[in-house]
mmCIF file of C-alpha atoms in Angstrom:
data_model
loop_
_atom_site.group_PDB
_atom_site.id
_atom_site.type_symbol
_atom_site.label_atom_id
_atom_site.label_comp_id
_atom_site.label_asym_id
_atom_site.label_seq_id
_atom_site.Cartn_x
_atom_site.Cartn_y
_atom_site.Cartn_z
ATOM 1 C CA UNK J 67 -5.922 -7.108 21.344
ATOM 2 C CA UNK J 68 -4.393 -6.915 17.871
ATOM 3 C CA UNK J 69 -5.309 -9.825 15.612
ATOM 4 C CA UNK J 70 -3.349 -10.941 12.577
ATOM 5 C CA UNK J 71 -4.269 -12.873 9.435
ATOM 6 C CA UNK J 72 -2.276 -13.928 6.404
ATOM 7 C CA UNK J 73 -3.551 -14.050 2.828
ATOM 8 C CA UNK J 74 -1.951 -15.171 -0.382
ATOM 9 C CA UNK J 75 -1.329 -12.467 -2.994
ATOM 10 C CA UNK J 76 0.485 -12.434 -6.346
ATOM 11 C CA UNK J 77 3.365 -10.697 -4.525
ATOM 12 C CA UNK J 78 3.730 -13.020 -1.542
ATOM 13 C CA UNK J 79 1.924 -13.613 1.725
ATOM 14 C CA UNK J 80 0.294 -10.455 3.087
ATOM 15 C CA UNK J 81 -0.112 -10.090 6.832
ATOM 16 C CA UNK J 82 -2.997 -7.898 7.968
ATOM 17 C CA UNK J 83 -3.116 -6.726 11.585
ATOM 18 C CA UNK J 84 -5.759 -4.803 13.437
ATOM 19 C CA UNK J 85 -8.482 -4.700 16.029
ATOM 20 C CA UNK J 86 -11.945 -3.201 16.459
ATOM 21 C CA UNK J 87 -10.361 0.284 16.185
ATOM 22 C CA UNK J 88 -9.032 -0.333 12.672
ATOM 23 C CA UNK J 89 -6.282 -1.817 10.558
ATOM 24 C CA UNK J 90 -2.866 -1.181 12.116
ATOM 25 C CA UNK J 91 -0.632 -2.746 9.477
ATOM 26 C CA UNK J 92 -0.477 -4.617 6.197
ATOM 27 C CA UNK J 93 2.840 -6.067 5.093
ATOM 28 C CA UNK J 94 4.098 -8.608 2.582
ATOM 29 C CA UNK J 95 6.689 -11.338 2.838
ATOM 30 C CA UNK J 96 7.897 -14.217 0.742
ATOM 31 C CA UNK J 97 8.899 -16.227 3.802
ATOM 32 C CA UNK J 98 7.372 -19.678 3.873
ATOM 33 C CA UNK J 99 6.837 -19.559 7.650
ATOM 34 C CA UNK J 100 3.655 -17.575 6.969
ATOM 35 C CA UNK J 101 0.710 -19.525 5.619
ATOM 36 C CA UNK J 102 -2.721 -18.232 4.655
ATOM 37 C CA UNK J 103 -5.124 -18.022 7.596
ATOM 38 C CA UNK J 104 -8.125 -20.311 7.718
ATOM 39 C CA UNK J 105 -10.058 -18.211 10.232
ATOM 40 C CA UNK J 106 -10.474 -14.465 9.864
ATOM 41 C CA UNK J 107 -11.655 -12.317 12.795
ATOM 42 C CA UNK J 108 -14.737 -10.269 11.964
ATOM 43 C CA UNK J 109 -12.905 -6.916 12.225
ATOM 44 C CA UNK J 110 -10.346 -8.044 9.589
ATOM 45 C CA UNK J 111 -12.794 -9.598 7.102
ATOM 46 C CA UNK J 112 -13.446 -6.356 5.225
ATOM 47 C CA UNK J 113 -9.707 -5.738 4.746
ATOM 48 C CA UNK J 114 -9.147 -9.298 3.495
ATOM 49 C CA UNK J 115 -12.068 -8.996 1.101
ATOM 50 C CA UNK J 116 -10.992 -5.604 -0.250
ATOM 51 C CA UNK J 117 -7.362 -6.660 -0.753
ATOM 52 C CA UNK J 118 -8.494 -9.767 -2.630
ATOM 53 C CA UNK J 119 -10.736 -7.575 -4.829
ATOM 54 C CA UNK J 120 -7.793 -5.229 -5.475
ATOM 55 C CA UNK J 121 -5.591 -8.065 -6.698
ATOM 56 C CA UNK J 122 -8.385 -9.413 -8.901
ATOM 57 C CA UNK J 123 -8.655 -5.983 -10.551
ATOM 58 C CA UNK J 124 -12.107 -5.277 -9.091
ATOM 59 C CA UNK J 125 -11.157 -2.536 -6.599
ATOM 60 C CA UNK J 126 -9.390 0.778 -7.114
ATOM 61 C CA UNK J 127 -9.751 2.249 -3.624
ATOM 62 C CA UNK J 128 -10.239 1.043 -0.082
ATOM 63 C CA UNK J 129 -12.998 1.781 2.411
ATOM 64 C CA UNK J 130 -11.452 0.735 5.708
ATOM 65 C CA UNK J 131 -10.937 2.180 9.160
ATOM 66 C CA UNK J 132 -7.202 2.686 9.525
ATOM 67 C CA UNK J 133 -5.332 2.952 12.816
ATOM 68 C CA UNK J 134 -1.583 2.990 12.094
ATOM 69 C CA UNK J 135 1.025 3.968 14.676
ATOM 70 C CA UNK J 136 3.317 6.814 13.723
ATOM 71 C CA UNK J 137 4.364 10.370 14.447
ATOM 72 C CA UNK J 138 2.100 13.271 13.574
ATOM 73 C CA UNK J 139 4.330 14.086 10.588
ATOM 74 C CA UNK J 140 4.257 10.478 9.336
ATOM 75 C CA UNK J 141 0.472 10.454 9.583
ATOM 76 C CA UNK J 142 0.308 13.709 7.595
ATOM 77 C CA UNK J 143 2.429 12.114 4.865
ATOM 78 C CA UNK J 144 0.320 8.949 4.862
ATOM 79 C CA UNK J 145 -2.840 11.049 4.572
ATOM 80 C CA UNK J 146 -1.331 12.738 1.493
ATOM 81 C CA UNK J 147 -0.575 9.317 0.017
ATOM 82 C CA UNK J 148 -4.241 8.402 0.374
ATOM 83 C CA UNK J 149 -5.053 11.287 -2.000
ATOM 84 C CA UNK J 150 -3.030 9.835 -4.903
ATOM 85 C CA UNK J 151 -5.569 8.409 -7.369
ATOM 86 C CA UNK J 152 -5.429 4.821 -8.569
ATOM 87 C CA UNK J 153 -3.252 4.558 -11.669
ATOM 88 C CA UNK J 154 -1.436 7.855 -10.990
ATOM 89 C CA UNK J 155 1.970 8.653 -9.536
ATOM 90 C CA UNK J 156 3.496 11.664 -7.791
ATOM 91 C CA UNK J 157 7.057 12.487 -6.788
ATOM 92 C CA UNK J 158 8.505 12.769 -3.303
ATOM 93 C CA UNK J 159 8.880 16.496 -4.007
ATOM 94 C CA UNK J 160 5.154 16.711 -4.837
ATOM 95 C CA UNK J 161 4.354 15.192 -1.435
ATOM 96 C CA UNK J 162 6.675 17.655 0.334
ATOM 97 C CA UNK J 163 5.036 20.570 -1.499
ATOM 98 C CA UNK J 164 1.572 19.314 -0.564
ATOM 99 C CA UNK J 165 2.727 19.350 3.051
ATOM 100 C CA UNK J 166 3.626 23.013 2.603
ATOM 101 C CA UNK J 167 7.429 22.871 2.532
ATOM 102 C CA UNK J 168 9.556 21.490 -0.325
ATOM 103 C CA UNK J 169 12.486 21.276 2.117
ATOM 104 C CA UNK J 170 10.760 18.374 3.885
ATOM 105 C CA UNK J 171 11.381 16.097 0.890
ATOM 106 C CA UNK J 172 13.773 13.783 2.778
ATOM 107 C CA UNK J 173 11.505 13.582 5.814
ATOM 108 C CA UNK J 174 8.519 12.902 3.548
ATOM 109 C CA UNK J 175 10.466 10.172 1.745
ATOM 110 C CA UNK J 176 11.430 8.650 5.096
ATOM 111 C CA UNK J 177 7.802 8.683 6.299
ATOM 112 C CA UNK J 178 6.738 7.164 2.983
ATOM 113 C CA UNK J 179 9.203 4.329 3.579
ATOM 114 C CA UNK J 180 7.787 3.709 7.047
ATOM 115 C CA UNK J 181 4.192 3.362 5.815
ATOM 116 C CA UNK J 182 2.760 0.388 7.741
ATOM 117 C CA UNK J 183 -0.261 -0.075 5.462
ATOM 118 C CA UNK J 184 1.062 -1.713 2.280
ATOM 119 C CA UNK J 185 -1.143 -1.048 -0.774
ATOM 120 C CA UNK J 186 -3.993 0.457 1.276
ATOM 121 C CA UNK J 187 -1.917 3.623 1.800
ATOM 122 C CA UNK J 188 -0.391 3.673 -1.695
ATOM 123 C CA UNK J 189 3.254 4.526 -1.076
ATOM 124 C CA UNK J 190 4.060 2.556 -4.238
ATOM 125 C CA UNK J 191 2.577 5.466 -6.235
ATOM 126 C CA UNK J 192 5.441 7.771 -5.199
ATOM 127 C CA UNK J 193 8.360 7.930 -7.624
ATOM 128 C CA UNK J 194 11.475 10.021 -8.131
ATOM 129 C CA UNK J 195 11.161 13.490 -9.682
ATOM 130 C CA UNK J 196 12.836 12.082 -12.802
ATOM 131 C CA UNK J 197 10.209 9.334 -13.085
ATOM 132 C CA UNK J 198 12.462 6.606 -11.697
ATOM 133 C CA UNK J 199 11.224 3.856 -9.408
ATOM 134 C CA UNK J 200 13.147 4.766 -6.298
ATOM 135 C CA UNK J 201 13.122 2.921 -3.002
ATOM 136 C CA UNK J 202 10.375 0.584 -1.946
ATOM 137 C CA UNK J 203 10.382 -1.412 1.274
ATOM 138 C CA UNK J 204 8.724 -4.370 -0.457
ATOM 139 C CA UNK J 205 11.329 -4.423 -3.230
ATOM 140 C CA UNK J 206 11.349 -2.489 -6.495
ATOM 141 C CA UNK J 207 9.992 -5.491 -8.404
ATOM 142 C CA UNK J 208 6.832 -5.342 -6.262
ATOM 143 C CA UNK J 209 6.521 -1.579 -6.827
ATOM 144 C CA UNK J 210 6.800 -2.123 -10.582
ATOM 145 C CA UNK J 211 4.201 -4.917 -10.440
ATOM 146 C CA UNK J 212 1.760 -2.723 -8.474
ATOM 147 C CA UNK J 213 2.156 0.250 -10.831
ATOM 148 C CA UNK J 214 1.623 -2.031 -13.845
ATOM 149 C CA UNK J 215 -1.416 -3.585 -12.126
ATOM 150 C CA UNK J 216 -2.898 -0.112 -11.643
ATOM 151 C CA UNK J 217 -2.033 1.163 -15.115
ATOM 152 C CA UNK J 218 -5.345 1.841 -16.885
ATOM 153 C CA UNK J 219 -3.734 1.168 -20.273
ATOM 154 C CA UNK J 220 -2.776 -2.494 -20.414
ATOM 155 C CA UNK J 221 -0.127 -3.291 -23.012
ATOM 156 C CA UNK J 222 -1.132 -6.280 -25.108
ATOM 157 C CA UNK J 223 1.455 -8.803 -26.204
ATOM 158 C CA UNK J 224 1.986 -9.009 -29.948
ATOM 159 C CA UNK J 225 3.095 -12.628 -29.788
#
């Protein structure tokens, strides 16, 4: 049975789903119908803890058992996303090349957009070849926030 919990994040309410076989999805919403969970099943506690650490700036990678649903190709793309280091970005073309065929750029971009594991599988670290912030299921403002959060060089305000 898949369990689900909701936690508050700086970007909205995150919903974490999974069972004893791993985390199946993490998504974010700003809808008020979701409220933070008061009870967290044991098999979701590690994910909740690690996401909270991430948002507090105390975690740069995740150590979780993942069990997303997807095609073999989507899973290959998501595995490539897991290799993008914290604070770094790559292009959709880079992902296609890593998969062995630059012609798969559109398919790789589509798989990236279907990533069910928000933040944990860092699809927000994929940008356009020209450096632009292109497409993000959670909204470009969230992508920008996440990339700024992960930027190792924090810009200080002068005023």
